[in-house]
Amino acid sequence: MRQAPYNRSMSAAEWNARLYDSSHGFVWQFGRDLLGMLAPQPEERILDVGCGTGQLAAEIARSGAGVLGIDSSAAMIAQARVKFPAISFETRDVHALAFDGEFDAVFSNAVLHWVRPPEAAAAAMIRAVRPGGRMVLEFGGHGNIPILMSAACHALSRLGVADPERLNPWYFPSIAEYSAILEANGLEVSYAQLFDRPTALEDGEQGLANWYRMFGGTFLGAIPDAAHADFHRMAAEFAAPSLWRDGHWTADYRRLRIAGHK
Ligand code: BEZ
């Protein structure tokens, strides 16, 4: 969903839809909470931007609303279609959306931190909403994952990678920054919250390495495969005092939740 060095649509191997479903179910489980805010109604048309393997689109459809799920990863969309054949899914980049007022609401969970440039994406999403329609979004906000980032940079520095911060593929805006982008594109922002959400990772000791395998492609791609085990060991040593608790890793997530009407 973005134009950055590591792109979710690059290949199924890099954006592993199976790993996403098997070990990262928390992504859509937390998104359920956001659905309460969307409050989809029967007969409404709703666009789910960055739908992944379709779990939240299916929950929206259960309300009786019509839903179109889009994601830039063909592997994710293929899996969504298998899981939920009655729902419409399309492989699309949010920047390339050509909708104009077709939707009562646009919804997006845990994906817009991948999307650059954010202005073009916001413009395309808002264009897709009918006048009076609504938008409900949540993603990583300002101050998200400081320890996960530092641990990766620490490990890469020790493995000889210069200036590893430049490999950061994410966009974590503040309330003011993202509200300004939405408002400049015609959305009246009526709700915004930035909040910590420490998130328990699955897979016990392997949880941290699986998180980097799933989401840290730019970091792992900077070193040879043979160095990956060292990366995971050094990142874990760095992160453990802050993020290892009670037999599992806890990601230091901070969310930006933001909503409004057109
Ligand atoms: C997040 O949900 O905050 C997130 C997920 C993957 C990479 C970076 C951030």
PDB file of C-alpha atoms and ligand atoms in Angstrom:
ATOM      1  CA  MET A   1       0.000   0.000   0.000  1.00  0.00           C
ATOM      2  CA  ARG A   2       2.900   2.370  -0.381  1.00  0.00           C
ATOM      3  CA  GLN A   3       5.817   3.373  -2.511  1.00  0.00           C
ATOM      4  CA  ALA A   4       8.873   2.532  -0.424  1.00  0.00           C
ATOM      5  CA  PRO A   5      11.877   0.227  -0.802  1.00  0.00           C
ATOM      6  CA  TYR A   6      10.034  -2.708   0.702  1.00  0.00           C
ATOM      7  CA  ASN A   7       6.614  -3.119  -0.816  1.00  0.00           C
ATOM      8  CA  ARG A   8       3.952  -5.491   0.406  1.00  0.00           C
ATOM      9  CA  SER A   9       3.115  -6.344  -3.184  1.00  0.00           C
ATOM     10  CA  MET A  10       6.651  -7.354  -4.120  1.00  0.00           C
ATOM     11  CA  SER A  11       6.050 -11.085  -3.756  1.00  0.00           C
ATOM     12  CA  ALA A  12       4.181 -13.666  -1.757  1.00  0.00           C
ATOM     13  CA  ALA A  13       7.448 -14.775  -0.231  1.00  0.00           C
ATOM     14  CA  GLU A  14       8.159 -11.329   1.175  1.00  0.00           C
ATOM     15  CA  TRP A  15       4.693 -10.628   2.392  1.00  0.00           C
ATOM     16  CA  ASN A  16       3.817 -14.041   3.677  1.00  0.00           C
ATOM     17  CA  ALA A  17       0.076 -14.337   3.816  1.00  0.00           C
ATOM     18  CA  ARG A  18       0.250 -17.640   5.621  1.00  0.00           C
ATOM     19  CA  LEU A  19       2.514 -16.293   8.366  1.00  0.00           C
ATOM     20  CA  TYR A  20       0.162 -13.327   8.673  1.00  0.00           C
ATOM     21  CA  ASP A  21      -2.813 -15.582   9.297  1.00  0.00           C
ATOM     22  CA  SER A  22      -1.034 -18.122  11.478  1.00  0.00           C
ATOM     23  CA  SER A  23       0.936 -15.841  13.784  1.00  0.00           C
ATOM     24  CA  HIS A  24      -0.367 -12.295  13.431  1.00  0.00           C
ATOM     25  CA  GLY A  25      -4.085 -12.702  14.088  1.00  0.00           C
ATOM     26  CA  PHE A  26      -3.819  -9.893  16.642  1.00  0.00           C
ATOM     27  CA  VAL A  27      -3.717  -7.443  13.724  1.00  0.00           C
ATOM     28  CA  TRP A  28      -7.352  -8.051  12.839  1.00  0.00           C
ATOM     29  CA  GLN A  29      -8.484  -9.070  16.337  1.00  0.00           C
ATOM     30  CA  PHE A  30      -7.693  -5.564  17.600  1.00  0.00           C
ATOM     31  CA  GLY A  31      -9.357  -4.200  14.469  1.00  0.00           C
ATOM     32  CA  ARG A  32     -12.684  -5.604  15.672  1.00  0.00           C
ATOM     33  CA  ASP A  33     -12.764  -2.853  18.258  1.00  0.00           C
ATOM     34  CA  LEU A  34     -12.519  -0.326  15.447  1.00  0.00           C
ATOM     35  CA  LEU A  35     -15.513  -1.888  13.705  1.00  0.00           C
ATOM     36  CA  GLY A  36     -17.674  -0.679  16.591  1.00  0.00           C
ATOM     37  CA  MET A  37     -16.720   2.835  15.580  1.00  0.00           C
ATOM     38  CA  LEU A  38     -17.448   2.173  11.917  1.00  0.00           C
ATOM     39  CA  ALA A  39     -20.900   0.786  12.816  1.00  0.00           C
ATOM     40  CA  PRO A  40     -21.647  -0.610   9.344  1.00  0.00           C
ATOM     41  CA  GLN A  41     -25.331  -0.667   8.386  1.00  0.00           C
ATOM     42  CA  PRO A  42     -27.227  -3.041   6.086  1.00  0.00           C
ATOM     43  CA  GLU A  43     -27.156  -1.919   2.432  1.00  0.00           C
ATOM     44  CA  GLU A  44     -24.203   0.412   2.946  1.00  0.00           C
ATOM     45  CA  ARG A  45     -21.189   0.197   0.599  1.00  0.00           C
ATOM     46  CA  ILE A  46     -17.915   0.055   2.489  1.00  0.00           C
ATOM     47  CA  LEU A  47     -14.339   0.084   1.206  1.00  0.00           C
ATOM     48  CA  ASP A  48     -11.789  -1.774   3.363  1.00  0.00           C
ATOM     49  CA  VAL A  49      -8.345  -0.377   2.468  1.00  0.00           C
ATOM     50  CA  GLY A  50      -5.509  -2.815   3.141  1.00  0.00           C
ATOM     51  CA  CYS A  51      -7.829  -5.696   3.927  1.00  0.00           C
ATOM     52  CA  GLY A  52      -5.064  -8.305   4.239  1.00  0.00           C
ATOM     53  CA  THR A  53      -6.583 -11.779   4.236  1.00  0.00           C
ATOM     54  CA  GLY A  54     -10.104 -10.406   4.613  1.00  0.00           C
ATOM     55  CA  GLN A  55     -11.054 -11.105   8.228  1.00  0.00           C
ATOM     56  CA  LEU A  56     -12.431  -7.636   9.008  1.00  0.00           C
ATOM     57  CA  ALA A  57     -14.078  -7.328   5.599  1.00  0.00           C
ATOM     58  CA  ALA A  58     -15.955 -10.515   6.497  1.00  0.00           C
ATOM     59  CA  GLU A  59     -17.060  -9.000   9.800  1.00  0.00           C
ATOM     60  CA  ILE A  60     -18.285  -5.896   7.969  1.00  0.00           C
ATOM     61  CA  ALA A  61     -20.193  -8.088   5.523  1.00  0.00           C
ATOM     62  CA  ARG A  62     -21.878  -9.886   8.451  1.00  0.00           C
ATOM     63  CA  SER A  63     -23.588  -6.590   9.326  1.00  0.00           C
ATOM     64  CA  GLY A  64     -25.382  -6.708   5.963  1.00  0.00           C
ATOM     65  CA  ALA A  65     -23.242  -4.012   4.344  1.00  0.00           C
ATOM     66  CA  GLY A  66     -21.652  -4.586   0.953  1.00  0.00           C
ATOM     67  CA  VAL A  67     -17.874  -4.530   1.197  1.00  0.00           C
ATOM     68  CA  LEU A  68     -14.983  -4.305  -1.226  1.00  0.00           C
ATOM     69  CA  GLY A  69     -11.606  -5.239   0.245  1.00  0.00           C
ATOM     70  CA  ILE A  70      -8.465  -4.008  -1.478  1.00  0.00           C
ATOM     71  CA  ASP A  71      -4.825  -4.767  -0.752  1.00  0.00           C
ATOM     72  CA  SER A  72      -1.625  -4.217  -2.709  1.00  0.00           C
ATOM     73  CA  SER A  73      -0.500  -7.774  -1.947  1.00  0.00           C
ATOM     74  CA  ALA A  74      -1.793 -10.308  -4.479  1.00  0.00           C
ATOM     75  CA  ALA A  75      -0.918 -13.101  -2.037  1.00  0.00           C
ATOM     76  CA  MET A  76      -3.142 -11.591   0.655  1.00  0.00           C
ATOM     77  CA  ILE A  77      -6.006 -11.095  -1.796  1.00  0.00           C
ATOM     78  CA  ALA A  78      -5.686 -14.668  -3.089  1.00  0.00           C
ATOM     79  CA  GLN A  79      -5.995 -15.955   0.472  1.00  0.00           C
ATOM     80  CA  ALA A  80      -8.918 -13.616   1.248  1.00  0.00           C
ATOM     81  CA  ARG A  81     -10.818 -14.918  -1.795  1.00  0.00           C
ATOM     82  CA  VAL A  82     -10.313 -18.526  -0.721  1.00  0.00           C
ATOM     83  CA  LYS A  83     -11.446 -17.810   2.824  1.00  0.00           C
ATOM     84  CA  PHE A  84     -14.408 -15.576   1.954  1.00  0.00           C
ATOM     85  CA  PRO A  85     -15.589 -16.376  -1.582  1.00  0.00           C
ATOM     86  CA  ALA A  86     -18.810 -14.371  -1.232  1.00  0.00           C
ATOM     87  CA  ILE A  87     -16.946 -11.093  -0.665  1.00  0.00           C
ATOM     88  CA  SER A  88     -15.365  -8.893  -3.348  1.00  0.00           C
ATOM     89  CA  PHE A  89     -11.603  -8.479  -3.072  1.00  0.00           C
ATOM     90  CA  GLU A  90      -9.235  -6.763  -5.485  1.00  0.00           C
ATOM     91  CA  THR A  91      -5.467  -6.344  -5.655  1.00  0.00           C
ATOM     92  CA  ARG A  92      -5.067  -2.574  -5.804  1.00  0.00           C
ATOM     93  CA  ASP A  93      -2.730   0.112  -4.641  1.00  0.00           C
ATOM     94  CA  VAL A  94      -4.588   2.762  -2.684  1.00  0.00           C
ATOM     95  CA  HIS A  95      -2.897   5.498  -4.717  1.00  0.00           C
ATOM     96  CA  ALA A  96      -4.397   4.066  -7.886  1.00  0.00           C
ATOM     97  CA  LEU A  97      -8.000   4.038  -6.641  1.00  0.00           C
ATOM     98  CA  ALA A  98     -10.314   5.640  -9.191  1.00  0.00           C
ATOM     99  CA  PHE A  99     -13.499   5.681  -7.098  1.00  0.00           C
ATOM    100  CA  ASP A 100     -15.517   8.857  -6.855  1.00  0.00           C
ATOM    101  CA  GLY A 101     -18.204   8.909  -4.181  1.00  0.00           C
ATOM    102  CA  GLU A 102     -19.176   5.243  -4.540  1.00  0.00           C
ATOM    103  CA  PHE A 103     -18.805   4.379  -0.832  1.00  0.00           C
ATOM    104  CA  ASP A 104     -20.728   5.281   2.305  1.00  0.00           C
ATOM    105  CA  ALA A 105     -17.593   4.688   4.333  1.00  0.00           C
ATOM    106  CA  VAL A 106     -13.890   3.960   4.004  1.00  0.00           C
ATOM    107  CA  PHE A 107     -12.309   1.813   6.687  1.00  0.00           C
ATOM    108  CA  SER A 108      -8.678   0.896   7.230  1.00  0.00           C
ATOM    109  CA  ASN A 109      -6.924  -0.974  10.018  1.00  0.00           C
ATOM    110  CA  ALA A 110      -3.193  -1.366  10.632  1.00  0.00           C
ATOM    111  CA  VAL A 111      -1.957  -0.574   7.135  1.00  0.00           C
ATOM    112  CA  LEU A 112      -1.622   3.151   6.498  1.00  0.00           C
ATOM    113  CA  HIS A 113       1.783   3.295   8.200  1.00  0.00           C
ATOM    114  CA  TRP A 114       3.020   1.493   5.062  1.00  0.00           C
ATOM    115  CA  VAL A 115       1.511   4.042   2.718  1.00  0.00           C
ATOM    116  CA  ARG A 116       3.634   6.762   1.152  1.00  0.00           C
ATOM    117  CA  PRO A 117       3.063   9.399   0.048  1.00  0.00           C
ATOM    118  CA  PRO A 118       0.249   9.782   2.604  1.00  0.00           C
ATOM    119  CA  GLU A 119      -1.267  12.833   0.915  1.00  0.00           C
ATOM    120  CA  ALA A 120      -2.024  10.978  -2.329  1.00  0.00           C
ATOM    121  CA  ALA A 121      -3.489   8.034  -0.436  1.00  0.00           C
ATOM    122  CA  ALA A 122      -5.684  10.280   1.722  1.00  0.00           C
ATOM    123  CA  ALA A 123      -6.923  12.112  -1.356  1.00  0.00           C
ATOM    124  CA  ALA A 124      -7.820   8.839  -3.107  1.00  0.00           C
ATOM    125  CA  MET A 125      -9.619   7.435  -0.046  1.00  0.00           C
ATOM    126  CA  ILE A 126     -11.590  10.613   0.584  1.00  0.00           C
ATOM    127  CA  ARG A 127     -12.535  10.831  -3.093  1.00  0.00           C
ATOM    128  CA  ALA A 128     -14.032   7.337  -2.774  1.00  0.00           C
ATOM    129  CA  VAL A 129     -16.420   8.476  -0.005  1.00  0.00           C
ATOM    130  CA  ARG A 130     -19.782  10.017  -0.936  1.00  0.00           C
ATOM    131  CA  PRO A 131     -20.528  13.533   0.398  1.00  0.00           C
ATOM    132  CA  GLY A 132     -21.708  13.060   4.002  1.00  0.00           C
ATOM    133  CA  GLY A 133     -20.038   9.645   4.180  1.00  0.00           C
ATOM    134  CA  ARG A 134     -17.457   8.709   6.787  1.00  0.00           C
ATOM    135  CA  MET A 135     -13.943   7.473   7.230  1.00  0.00           C
ATOM    136  CA  VAL A 136     -12.605   5.403  10.143  1.00  0.00           C
ATOM    137  CA  LEU A 137      -8.873   4.698  10.241  1.00  0.00           C
ATOM    138  CA  GLU A 138      -6.343   3.193  12.625  1.00  0.00           C
ATOM    139  CA  PHE A 139      -2.628   2.591  12.169  1.00  0.00           C
ATOM    140  CA  GLY A 140       0.749   3.119  13.813  1.00  0.00           C
ATOM    141  CA  GLY A 141       1.012   6.650  15.167  1.00  0.00           C
ATOM    142  CA  HIS A 142       3.777   8.988  16.254  1.00  0.00           C
ATOM    143  CA  GLY A 143       6.100   7.204  18.695  1.00  0.00           C
ATOM    144  CA  ASN A 144       5.189   3.707  17.475  1.00  0.00           C
ATOM    145  CA  ILE A 145       7.611   0.786  18.052  1.00  0.00           C
ATOM    146  CA  PRO A 146      10.653   2.687  19.414  1.00  0.00           C
ATOM    147  CA  ILE A 147      12.192  -0.456  20.938  1.00  0.00           C
ATOM    148  CA  LEU A 148      11.513  -2.705  17.933  1.00  0.00           C
ATOM    149  CA  MET A 149      13.155  -0.078  15.720  1.00  0.00           C
ATOM    150  CA  SER A 150      16.127   0.470  18.023  1.00  0.00           C
ATOM    151  CA  ALA A 151      16.680  -3.267  18.430  1.00  0.00           C
ATOM    152  CA  ALA A 152      16.776  -3.737  14.653  1.00  0.00           C
ATOM    153  CA  CYS A 153      19.165  -0.792  14.195  1.00  0.00           C
ATOM    154  CA  HIS A 154      21.377  -2.016  17.034  1.00  0.00           C
ATOM    155  CA  ALA A 155      21.647  -5.475  15.451  1.00  0.00           C
ATOM    156  CA  LEU A 156      22.292  -4.075  11.973  1.00  0.00           C
ATOM    157  CA  SER A 157      24.987  -1.687  13.229  1.00  0.00           C
ATOM    158  CA  ARG A 158      26.776  -4.563  14.896  1.00  0.00           C
ATOM    159  CA  LEU A 159      26.528  -6.508  11.634  1.00  0.00           C
ATOM    160  CA  GLY A 160      28.251  -3.671   9.793  1.00  0.00           C
ATOM    161  CA  VAL A 161      25.273  -1.884   8.196  1.00  0.00           C
ATOM    162  CA  ALA A 162      25.864   1.874   8.095  1.00  0.00           C
ATOM    163  CA  ASP A 163      23.087   4.261   9.110  1.00  0.00           C
ATOM    164  CA  PRO A 164      20.420   1.558   9.552  1.00  0.00           C
ATOM    165  CA  GLU A 165      17.725   4.139  10.470  1.00  0.00           C
ATOM    166  CA  ARG A 166      17.498   4.965   6.765  1.00  0.00           C
ATOM    167  CA  LEU A 167      15.913   1.523   6.261  1.00  0.00           C
ATOM    168  CA  ASN A 168      12.816   2.518   8.242  1.00  0.00           C
ATOM    169  CA  PRO A 169       9.947   1.944   5.772  1.00  0.00           C
ATOM    170  CA  TRP A 170       7.173   3.308   7.991  1.00  0.00           C
ATOM    171  CA  TYR A 171       5.199   6.497   8.430  1.00  0.00           C
ATOM    172  CA  PHE A 172       3.948   7.161  11.968  1.00  0.00           C
ATOM    173  CA  PRO A 173       2.271  10.603  11.988  1.00  0.00           C
ATOM    174  CA  SER A 174       1.006  12.663  14.907  1.00  0.00           C
ATOM    175  CA  ILE A 175      -2.660  13.622  15.298  1.00  0.00           C
ATOM    176  CA  ALA A 176      -1.917  17.140  14.045  1.00  0.00           C
ATOM    177  CA  GLU A 177       0.036  15.963  11.027  1.00  0.00           C
ATOM    178  CA  TYR A 178      -2.497  13.410   9.776  1.00  0.00           C
ATOM    179  CA  SER A 179      -5.542  15.548  10.621  1.00  0.00           C
ATOM    180  CA  ALA A 180      -4.071  18.312   8.472  1.00  0.00           C
ATOM    181  CA  ILE A 181      -3.655  15.912   5.551  1.00  0.00           C
ATOM    182  CA  LEU A 182      -7.239  14.646   5.863  1.00  0.00           C
ATOM    183  CA  GLU A 183      -8.671  18.144   6.232  1.00  0.00           C
ATOM    184  CA  ALA A 184      -6.709  19.458   3.258  1.00  0.00           C
ATOM    185  CA  ASN A 185      -8.419  16.758   1.212  1.00  0.00           C
ATOM    186  CA  GLY A 186     -11.973  17.513   2.308  1.00  0.00           C
ATOM    187  CA  LEU A 187     -12.579  15.393   5.418  1.00  0.00           C
ATOM    188  CA  GLU A 188     -13.936  16.988   8.569  1.00  0.00           C
ATOM    189  CA  VAL A 189     -12.015  15.243  11.344  1.00  0.00           C
ATOM    190  CA  SER A 190     -14.276  14.688  14.338  1.00  0.00           C
ATOM    191  CA  TYR A 191     -12.257  12.181  16.358  1.00  0.00           C
ATOM    192  CA  ALA A 192      -8.561  11.513  16.870  1.00  0.00           C
ATOM    193  CA  GLN A 193      -6.712   9.560  19.528  1.00  0.00           C
ATOM    194  CA  LEU A 194      -3.074   8.544  19.931  1.00  0.00           C
ATOM    195  CA  PHE A 195      -2.666   5.752  22.456  1.00  0.00           C
ATOM    196  CA  ASP A 196      -0.271   3.037  23.557  1.00  0.00           C
ATOM    197  CA  ARG A 197      -1.332  -0.497  22.844  1.00  0.00           C
ATOM    198  CA  PRO A 198       1.303  -2.971  24.012  1.00  0.00           C
ATOM    199  CA  THR A 199       0.569  -6.053  21.924  1.00  0.00           C
ATOM    200  CA  ALA A 200       1.470  -9.607  22.896  1.00  0.00           C
ATOM    201  CA  LEU A 201       3.080 -11.445  19.997  1.00  0.00           C
ATOM    202  CA  GLU A 202       2.351 -15.098  19.328  1.00  0.00           C
ATOM    203  CA  ASP A 203       4.808 -18.016  19.075  1.00  0.00           C
ATOM    204  CA  GLY A 204       6.591 -17.586  22.427  1.00  0.00           C
ATOM    205  CA  GLU A 205      10.349 -17.093  22.027  1.00  0.00           C
ATOM    206  CA  GLN A 206      10.003 -17.096  18.236  1.00  0.00           C
ATOM    207  CA  GLY A 207       7.523 -14.202  18.302  1.00  0.00           C
ATOM    208  CA  LEU A 208      10.081 -11.446  17.866  1.00  0.00           C
ATOM    209  CA  ALA A 209      11.903 -13.145  14.992  1.00  0.00           C
ATOM    210  CA  ASN A 210       8.573 -13.856  13.298  1.00  0.00           C
ATOM    211  CA  TRP A 211       7.608 -10.195  13.670  1.00  0.00           C
ATOM    212  CA  TYR A 212      10.808  -9.109  11.886  1.00  0.00           C
ATOM    213  CA  ARG A 213      10.325 -11.828   9.245  1.00  0.00           C
ATOM    214  CA  MET A 214       6.784 -10.626   8.641  1.00  0.00           C
ATOM    215  CA  PHE A 215       7.273  -6.869   8.796  1.00  0.00           C
ATOM    216  CA  GLY A 216      11.004  -6.129   8.816  1.00  0.00           C
ATOM    217  CA  GLY A 217      11.895  -6.967   5.237  1.00  0.00           C
ATOM    218  CA  THR A 218      13.945  -3.808   4.735  1.00  0.00           C
ATOM    219  CA  PHE A 219      16.131  -4.659   7.730  1.00  0.00           C
ATOM    220  CA  LEU A 220      16.655  -8.342   6.940  1.00  0.00           C
ATOM    221  CA  GLY A 221      17.174  -7.504   3.279  1.00  0.00           C
ATOM    222  CA  ALA A 222      20.223  -5.409   4.184  1.00  0.00           C
ATOM    223  CA  ILE A 223      22.212  -8.424   5.387  1.00  0.00           C
ATOM    224  CA  PRO A 224      22.959 -11.836   3.892  1.00  0.00           C
ATOM    225  CA  ASP A 225      20.660 -14.730   4.793  1.00  0.00           C
ATOM    226  CA  ALA A 226      23.515 -16.296   6.729  1.00  0.00           C
ATOM    227  CA  ALA A 227      23.487 -13.335   9.136  1.00  0.00           C
ATOM    228  CA  HIS A 228      19.766 -13.497   9.924  1.00  0.00           C
ATOM    229  CA  ALA A 229      20.203 -15.730  12.965  1.00  0.00           C
ATOM    230  CA  ASP A 230      22.725 -13.248  14.403  1.00  0.00           C
ATOM    231  CA  PHE A 231      20.324 -10.372  13.691  1.00  0.00           C
ATOM    232  CA  HIS A 232      17.518 -12.105  15.565  1.00  0.00           C
ATOM    233  CA  ARG A 233      19.772 -12.980  18.512  1.00  0.00           C
ATOM    234  CA  MET A 234      21.168  -9.451  18.867  1.00  0.00           C
ATOM    235  CA  ALA A 235      17.769  -7.786  18.418  1.00  0.00           C
ATOM    236  CA  ALA A 236      16.309 -10.106  21.068  1.00  0.00           C
ATOM    237  CA  GLU A 237      19.130  -9.354  23.529  1.00  0.00           C
ATOM    238  CA  PHE A 238      18.552  -5.624  23.038  1.00  0.00           C
ATOM    239  CA  ALA A 239      14.757  -5.782  23.287  1.00  0.00           C
ATOM    240  CA  ALA A 240      14.363  -8.363  26.052  1.00  0.00           C
ATOM    241  CA  PRO A 241      14.638  -6.036  29.080  1.00  0.00           C
ATOM    242  CA  SER A 242      11.728  -3.964  27.724  1.00  0.00           C
ATOM    243  CA  LEU A 243       9.634  -6.348  25.628  1.00  0.00           C
ATOM    244  CA  TRP A 244      10.000  -9.905  27.001  1.00  0.00           C
ATOM    245  CA  ARG A 245       7.392 -10.556  29.662  1.00  0.00           C
ATOM    246  CA  ASP A 246       5.715 -13.652  31.050  1.00  0.00           C
ATOM    247  CA  GLY A 247       6.875 -15.998  28.303  1.00  0.00           C
ATOM    248  CA  HIS A 248       6.062 -13.819  25.311  1.00  0.00           C
ATOM    249  CA  TRP A 249       7.261 -10.771  23.405  1.00  0.00           C
ATOM    250  CA  THR A 250       5.204  -7.593  23.605  1.00  0.00           C
ATOM    251  CA  ALA A 251       5.352  -5.174  20.668  1.00  0.00           C
ATOM    252  CA  ASP A 252       5.531  -1.528  21.759  1.00  0.00           C
ATOM    253  CA  TYR A 253       2.675  -0.405  19.528  1.00  0.00           C
ATOM    254  CA  ARG A 254       1.143   3.037  19.613  1.00  0.00           C
ATOM    255  CA  ARG A 255      -1.966   3.610  17.523  1.00  0.00           C
ATOM    256  CA  LEU A 256      -3.406   6.628  15.777  1.00  0.00           C
ATOM    257  CA  ARG A 257      -7.172   6.284  15.520  1.00  0.00           C
ATOM    258  CA  ILE A 258      -8.849   8.959  13.471  1.00  0.00           C
ATOM    259  CA  ALA A 259     -12.313   9.455  11.989  1.00  0.00           C
ATOM    260  CA  GLY A 260     -14.473  12.032  10.298  1.00  0.00           C
ATOM    261  CA  HIS A 261     -17.059  12.886   7.661  1.00  0.00           C
ATOM    262  CA  LYS A 262     -16.794  14.248   4.143  1.00  0.00           C
TER     263      LYS A 262
HETATM  264  C1  BEZ B   1       1.941  -1.609  13.533  1.00  0.00           C
HETATM  265  O1  BEZ B   1       0.861  -2.203  13.423  1.00  0.00           O
HETATM  266  O2  BEZ B   1       2.087  -0.648  14.289  1.00  0.00           O
HETATM  267  C2  BEZ B   1       3.078  -2.049  12.715  1.00  0.00           C
HETATM  268  C3  BEZ B   1       3.030  -3.248  12.068  1.00  0.00           C
HETATM  269  C4  BEZ B   1       4.076  -3.631  11.282  1.00  0.00           C
HETATM  270  C5  BEZ B   1       5.163  -2.827  11.159  1.00  0.00           C
HETATM  271  C6  BEZ B   1       5.232  -1.633  11.825  1.00  0.00           C
HETATM  272  C7  BEZ B   1       4.180  -1.240  12.609  1.00  0.00           C
END
